[in-house]
XYZ file of C-alpha atoms in Angstrom:
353
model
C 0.000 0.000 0.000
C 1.834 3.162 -0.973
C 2.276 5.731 1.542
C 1.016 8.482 -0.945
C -3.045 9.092 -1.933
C -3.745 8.139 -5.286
C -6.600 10.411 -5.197
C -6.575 13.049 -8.279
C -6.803 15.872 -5.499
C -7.495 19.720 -7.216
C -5.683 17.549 -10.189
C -7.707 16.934 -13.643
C -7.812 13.048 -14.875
C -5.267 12.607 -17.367
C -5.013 9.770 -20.548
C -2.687 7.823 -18.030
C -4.943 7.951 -15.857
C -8.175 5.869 -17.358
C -7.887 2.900 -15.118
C -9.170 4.885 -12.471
C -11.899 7.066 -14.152
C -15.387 6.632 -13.302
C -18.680 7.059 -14.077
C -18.475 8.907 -17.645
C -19.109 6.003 -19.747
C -21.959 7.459 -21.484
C -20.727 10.815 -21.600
C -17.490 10.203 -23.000
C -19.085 8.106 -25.888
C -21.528 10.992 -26.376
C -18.746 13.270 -26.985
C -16.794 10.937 -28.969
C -19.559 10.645 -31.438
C -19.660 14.418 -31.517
C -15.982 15.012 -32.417
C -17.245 13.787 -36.001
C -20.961 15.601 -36.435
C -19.220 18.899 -37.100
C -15.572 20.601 -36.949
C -16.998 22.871 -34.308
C -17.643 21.514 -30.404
C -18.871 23.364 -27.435
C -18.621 21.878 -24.025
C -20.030 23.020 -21.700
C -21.757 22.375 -17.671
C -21.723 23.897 -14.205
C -18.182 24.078 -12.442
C -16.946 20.820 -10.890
C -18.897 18.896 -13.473
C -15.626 17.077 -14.877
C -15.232 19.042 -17.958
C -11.583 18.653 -18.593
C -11.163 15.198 -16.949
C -13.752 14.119 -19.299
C -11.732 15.271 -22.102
C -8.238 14.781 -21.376
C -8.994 11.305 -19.762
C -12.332 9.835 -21.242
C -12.004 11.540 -24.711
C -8.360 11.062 -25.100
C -8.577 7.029 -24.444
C -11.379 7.331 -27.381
C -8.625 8.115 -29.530
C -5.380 6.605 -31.146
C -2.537 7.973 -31.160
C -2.636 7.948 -34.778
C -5.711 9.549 -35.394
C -5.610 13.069 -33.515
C -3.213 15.757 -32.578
C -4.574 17.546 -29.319
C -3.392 20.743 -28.012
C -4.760 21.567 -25.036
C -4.954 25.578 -24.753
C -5.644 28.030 -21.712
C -5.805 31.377 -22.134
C -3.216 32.819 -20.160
C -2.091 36.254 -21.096
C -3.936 36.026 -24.436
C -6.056 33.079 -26.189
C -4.677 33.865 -29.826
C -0.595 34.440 -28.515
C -1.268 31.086 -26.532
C -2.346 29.285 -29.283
C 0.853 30.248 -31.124
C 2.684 29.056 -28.825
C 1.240 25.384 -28.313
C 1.238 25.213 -32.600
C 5.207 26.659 -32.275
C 5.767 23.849 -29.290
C 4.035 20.937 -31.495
C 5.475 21.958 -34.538
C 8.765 20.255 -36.381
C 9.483 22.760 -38.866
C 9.490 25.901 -36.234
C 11.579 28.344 -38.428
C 8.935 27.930 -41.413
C 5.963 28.810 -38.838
C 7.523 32.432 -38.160
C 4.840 35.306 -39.851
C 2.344 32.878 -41.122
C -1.168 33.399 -40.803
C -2.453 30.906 -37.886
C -4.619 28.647 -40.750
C -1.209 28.385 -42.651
C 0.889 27.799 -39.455
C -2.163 24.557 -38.284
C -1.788 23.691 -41.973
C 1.904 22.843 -41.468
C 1.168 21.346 -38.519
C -1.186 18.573 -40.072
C 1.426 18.345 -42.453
C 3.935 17.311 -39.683
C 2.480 14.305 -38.633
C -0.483 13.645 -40.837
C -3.389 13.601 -38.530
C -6.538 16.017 -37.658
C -5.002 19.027 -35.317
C -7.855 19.300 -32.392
C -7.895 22.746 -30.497
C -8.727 21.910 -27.394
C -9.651 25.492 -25.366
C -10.112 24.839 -21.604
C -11.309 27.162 -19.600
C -12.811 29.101 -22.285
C -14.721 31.453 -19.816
C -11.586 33.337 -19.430
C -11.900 34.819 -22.097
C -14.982 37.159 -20.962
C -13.765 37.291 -17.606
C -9.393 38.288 -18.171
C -10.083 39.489 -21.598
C -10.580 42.467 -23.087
C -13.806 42.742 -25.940
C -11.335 43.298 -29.161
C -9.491 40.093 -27.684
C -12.676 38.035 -28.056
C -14.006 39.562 -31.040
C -9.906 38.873 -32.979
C -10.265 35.122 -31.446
C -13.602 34.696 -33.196
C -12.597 35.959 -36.482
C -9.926 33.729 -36.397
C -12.307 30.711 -35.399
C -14.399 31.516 -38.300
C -11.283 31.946 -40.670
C -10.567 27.892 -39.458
C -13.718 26.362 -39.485
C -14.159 28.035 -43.509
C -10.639 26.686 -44.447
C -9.776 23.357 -46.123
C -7.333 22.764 -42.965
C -7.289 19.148 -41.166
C -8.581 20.955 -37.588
C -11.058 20.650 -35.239
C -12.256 22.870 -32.272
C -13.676 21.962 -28.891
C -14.504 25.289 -26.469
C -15.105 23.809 -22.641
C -16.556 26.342 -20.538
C -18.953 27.139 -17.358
C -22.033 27.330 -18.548
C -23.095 30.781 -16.511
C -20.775 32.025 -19.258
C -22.795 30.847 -22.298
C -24.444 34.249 -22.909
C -20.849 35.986 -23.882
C -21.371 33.605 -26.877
C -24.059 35.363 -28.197
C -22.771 38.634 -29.400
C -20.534 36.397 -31.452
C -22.862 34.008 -33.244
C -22.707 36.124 -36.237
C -19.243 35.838 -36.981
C -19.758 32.171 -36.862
C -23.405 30.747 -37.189
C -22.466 27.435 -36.001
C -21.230 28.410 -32.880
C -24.260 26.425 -30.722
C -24.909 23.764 -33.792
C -22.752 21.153 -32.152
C -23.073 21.151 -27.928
C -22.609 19.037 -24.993
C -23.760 19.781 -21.695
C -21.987 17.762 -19.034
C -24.363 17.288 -16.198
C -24.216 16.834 -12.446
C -23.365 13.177 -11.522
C -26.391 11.685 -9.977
C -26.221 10.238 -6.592
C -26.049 6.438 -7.777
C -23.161 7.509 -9.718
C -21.341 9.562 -7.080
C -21.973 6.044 -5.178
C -20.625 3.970 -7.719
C -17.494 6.141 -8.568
C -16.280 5.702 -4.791
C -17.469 2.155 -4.817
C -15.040 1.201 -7.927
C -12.473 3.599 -6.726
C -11.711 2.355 -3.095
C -11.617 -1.289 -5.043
C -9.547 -0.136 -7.345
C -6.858 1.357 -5.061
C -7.497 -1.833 -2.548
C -9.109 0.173 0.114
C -11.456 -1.285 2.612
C -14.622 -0.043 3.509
C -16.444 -0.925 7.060
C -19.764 -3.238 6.556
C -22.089 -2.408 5.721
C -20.481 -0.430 3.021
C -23.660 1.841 1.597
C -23.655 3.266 4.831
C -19.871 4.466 4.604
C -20.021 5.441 0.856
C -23.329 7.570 1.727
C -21.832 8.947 4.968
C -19.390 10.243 2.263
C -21.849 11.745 -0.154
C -23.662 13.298 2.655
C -20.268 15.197 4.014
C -19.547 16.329 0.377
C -23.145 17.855 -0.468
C -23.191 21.920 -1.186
C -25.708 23.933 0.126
C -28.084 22.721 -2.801
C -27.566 19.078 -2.048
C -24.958 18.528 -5.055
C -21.840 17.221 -5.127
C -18.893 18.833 -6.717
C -16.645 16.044 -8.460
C -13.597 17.795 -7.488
C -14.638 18.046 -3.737
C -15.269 14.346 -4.492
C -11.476 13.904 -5.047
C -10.147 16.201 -2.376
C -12.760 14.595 0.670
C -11.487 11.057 -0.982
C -7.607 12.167 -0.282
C -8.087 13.697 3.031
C -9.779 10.464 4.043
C -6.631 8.429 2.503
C -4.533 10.550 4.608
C -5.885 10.651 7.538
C -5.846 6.913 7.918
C -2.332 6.753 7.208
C -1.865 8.993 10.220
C -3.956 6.624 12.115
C -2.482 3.304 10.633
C 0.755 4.145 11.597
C 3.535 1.539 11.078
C 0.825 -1.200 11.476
C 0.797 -3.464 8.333
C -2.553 -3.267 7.086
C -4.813 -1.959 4.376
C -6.015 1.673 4.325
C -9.911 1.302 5.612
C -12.914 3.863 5.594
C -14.832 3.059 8.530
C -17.548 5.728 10.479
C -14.415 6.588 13.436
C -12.471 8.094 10.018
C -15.788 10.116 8.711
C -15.864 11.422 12.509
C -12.650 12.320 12.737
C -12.429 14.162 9.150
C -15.992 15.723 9.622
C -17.716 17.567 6.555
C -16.098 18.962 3.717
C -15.831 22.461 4.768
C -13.617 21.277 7.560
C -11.432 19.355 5.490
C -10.726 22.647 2.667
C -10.524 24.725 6.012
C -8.238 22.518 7.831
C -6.294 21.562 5.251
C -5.578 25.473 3.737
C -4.976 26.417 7.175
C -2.022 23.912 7.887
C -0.278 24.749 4.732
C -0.373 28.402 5.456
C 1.026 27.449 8.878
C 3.733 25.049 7.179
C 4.774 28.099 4.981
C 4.877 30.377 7.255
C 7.043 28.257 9.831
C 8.976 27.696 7.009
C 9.532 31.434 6.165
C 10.490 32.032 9.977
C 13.278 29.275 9.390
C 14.639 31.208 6.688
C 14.629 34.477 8.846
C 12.158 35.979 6.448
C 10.214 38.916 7.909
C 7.345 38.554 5.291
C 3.618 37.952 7.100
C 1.134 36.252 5.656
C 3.099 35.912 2.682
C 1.271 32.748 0.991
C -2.033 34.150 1.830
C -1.226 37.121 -0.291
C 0.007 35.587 -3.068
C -3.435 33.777 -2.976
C -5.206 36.893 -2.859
C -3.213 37.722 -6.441
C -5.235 34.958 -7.959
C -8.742 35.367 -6.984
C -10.717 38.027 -9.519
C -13.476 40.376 -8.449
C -15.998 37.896 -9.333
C -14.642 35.556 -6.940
C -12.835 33.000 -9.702
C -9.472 31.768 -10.271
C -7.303 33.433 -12.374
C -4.278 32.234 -14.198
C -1.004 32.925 -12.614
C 2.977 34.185 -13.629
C 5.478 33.493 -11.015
C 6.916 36.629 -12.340
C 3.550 38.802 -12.268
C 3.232 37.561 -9.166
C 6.545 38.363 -7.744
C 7.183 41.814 -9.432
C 3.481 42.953 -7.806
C 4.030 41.962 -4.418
C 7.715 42.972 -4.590
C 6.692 46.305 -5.359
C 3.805 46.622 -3.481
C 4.859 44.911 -0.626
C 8.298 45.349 -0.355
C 8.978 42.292 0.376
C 11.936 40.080 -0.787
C 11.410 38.436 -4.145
C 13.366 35.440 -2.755
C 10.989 35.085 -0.322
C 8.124 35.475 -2.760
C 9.420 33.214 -4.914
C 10.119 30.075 -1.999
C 6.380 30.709 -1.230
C 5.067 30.063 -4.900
C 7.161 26.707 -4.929
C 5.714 25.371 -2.239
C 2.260 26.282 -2.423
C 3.043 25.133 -6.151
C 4.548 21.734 -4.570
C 1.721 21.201 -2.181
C -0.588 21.521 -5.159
C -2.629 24.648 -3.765
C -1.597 27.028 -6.816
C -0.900 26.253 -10.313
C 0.773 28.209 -12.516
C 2.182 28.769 -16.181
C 5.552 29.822 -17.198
């Protein structure tokens, strides 16, 4: 039994990870099928729905190797620069790519290896929320310069559905823009139960008899205030109670076991994202100390750099993030920098180079 969770955490599912995905059957057939109804796809469903695992796991497995080319594409600093960049990273022939139009420079690309290029744009919502309206309205020109061409591509949009309306105003540059959608919805109890069923067998985890009682003990500690169940609160609840045993198991030889004492002890969800932010700010901070750093509160202000008005993550530059708190702060960008690592390593903060 290995002494780390295998639990997917804040982490999407990835292709390597199909063994352990759950509960999507239908859904990632669905959207298989749909990959080939038009060149066009838009994703979308509520946040914590398993957009992206859906595609980078389910989706991914659907395919050979041999039969797509996906770039998966965030917005960063701006959707049309970043998709540059993943065509200039995937590309062979880089020095022929330089001050081509984008249709050329995907041309080439299908040219390099002889398969459909798929344009995979996650978190499409950031678009409306980061970027600017002549940002939006260049990207869309562009997607209706692609989908008109005779290139090899296809283009999948995965977004939060309170974001749909922003497509409207753009429908007219391309008409097709709702022909081809997928809504992903909530998982329905039976399936939250099944996906921790398979998953504790799968990772060789025992579960106190009678079992239905543990697994819905589970889904009751992981409801919202609307009685759902976020799939990524799914993963972090299933971690913390993974780790929590381990602290209880000890050096006693046995297998990791979900019984009612563990729910107890690890209490509702809220506690665990409470808890469990509040001893990595402590960790930092002690750490900090060590280093004779006189920065306070350090890591809770670099998480305050990626939170937008609206109240949703934002994409994040170690160096944005160290030249604004450097200069606002004064603080030491040493300092600044040791505290992105490690929130980085303790998987609390992504970011992007």
């Amino acid at each position: 039994m290995p002494d780390k969770s295998p639990f997917k955490f804040l982490d999407a599912f990835e292709k390597n990870d199909v063994s352990s995905f759950f509960g999507r059957s239908w859904e990632t057939e669905t959207l298989f099928k749909k990959t080939f109804e038009s060149n066009l796809i838009l994703l979308y469903g509520l946040s914590g729905t398993g957009k992206t695992s859906l595609v980078r796991c389910g989706l991914h497995n659907m395919f050979a190797d041999t039969d797509w080319l996906p770039l998966f594409i965030r917005r960063e600093r701006n959707i049309i620069a970043s998709l540059q960049h993943h065509i200039f990273q995937a590309a062979y022939e880089k020095k022929s790519l330089k001050d081509q139009p984008i249709a050329r420079q995907v041309y080439s690309l299908y040219l390099d290896y002889y398969k459909p290029v798929y344009l995979i744009f996650d978190q499409f919502e950031e678009l409306f929320i980061q970027g600017s309206r002549e940002e939006a309205g260049r990207f869309f020109w562009l997607l209706a310069e692609l989908l008109q061409s005779k290139v090899q591509v296809k283009i999948m949009l995965i977004m939060r559905e309170e974001y749909l309306a922003d497509l409207d105003r753009f429908e007219k540059i391309v008409p097709s823009l709702f022909d081809n959608r997928f809504r992903v919805e909530r998982m329905r109890t039976e399936d939250i139960y099944e996906v921790i069923a398979r998953s504790t067998d799968h990772f060789d985890i025992t579960i106190e008899k009678p079992e239905t009682e543990i697994i819905s003990g589970i889904i009751e500690r992981i409801r919202n205030d609307r009685g759902q169940v976020d799939l990524t609160n799914l993963q972090v609840y299933l971690d913390q109670l993974y780790r929590d045993d381990l602290k209880r198991r000890g050096s006693h030889d046995r297998p990791i076991r979900f019984d009612h004492d563990l729910l107890e002890k690890t209490g509702r969800l809220g506690h665990v994202l409470s808890r469990f932010l509040d001893e990595q700010l402590e960790r930092i901070n002690n750490e900090l100390l060590k280093r004779n750093s006189g920065a306070r509160d350090l890591a809770l202000k670099v998480l305050a750099r990626l939170v937008t008005n609206e109240g949703t993550k934002q994409t994040g530059y170690r160096n944005i993030i160290i030249e604004a708190l450097s200069d606002e702060q004064h603080l030491s960008q040493n300092d600044i920098t040791y505290c992105i690592e490690r929130l980085h390593d303790l998987r609390i903060i992504r970011f992007l180079e």
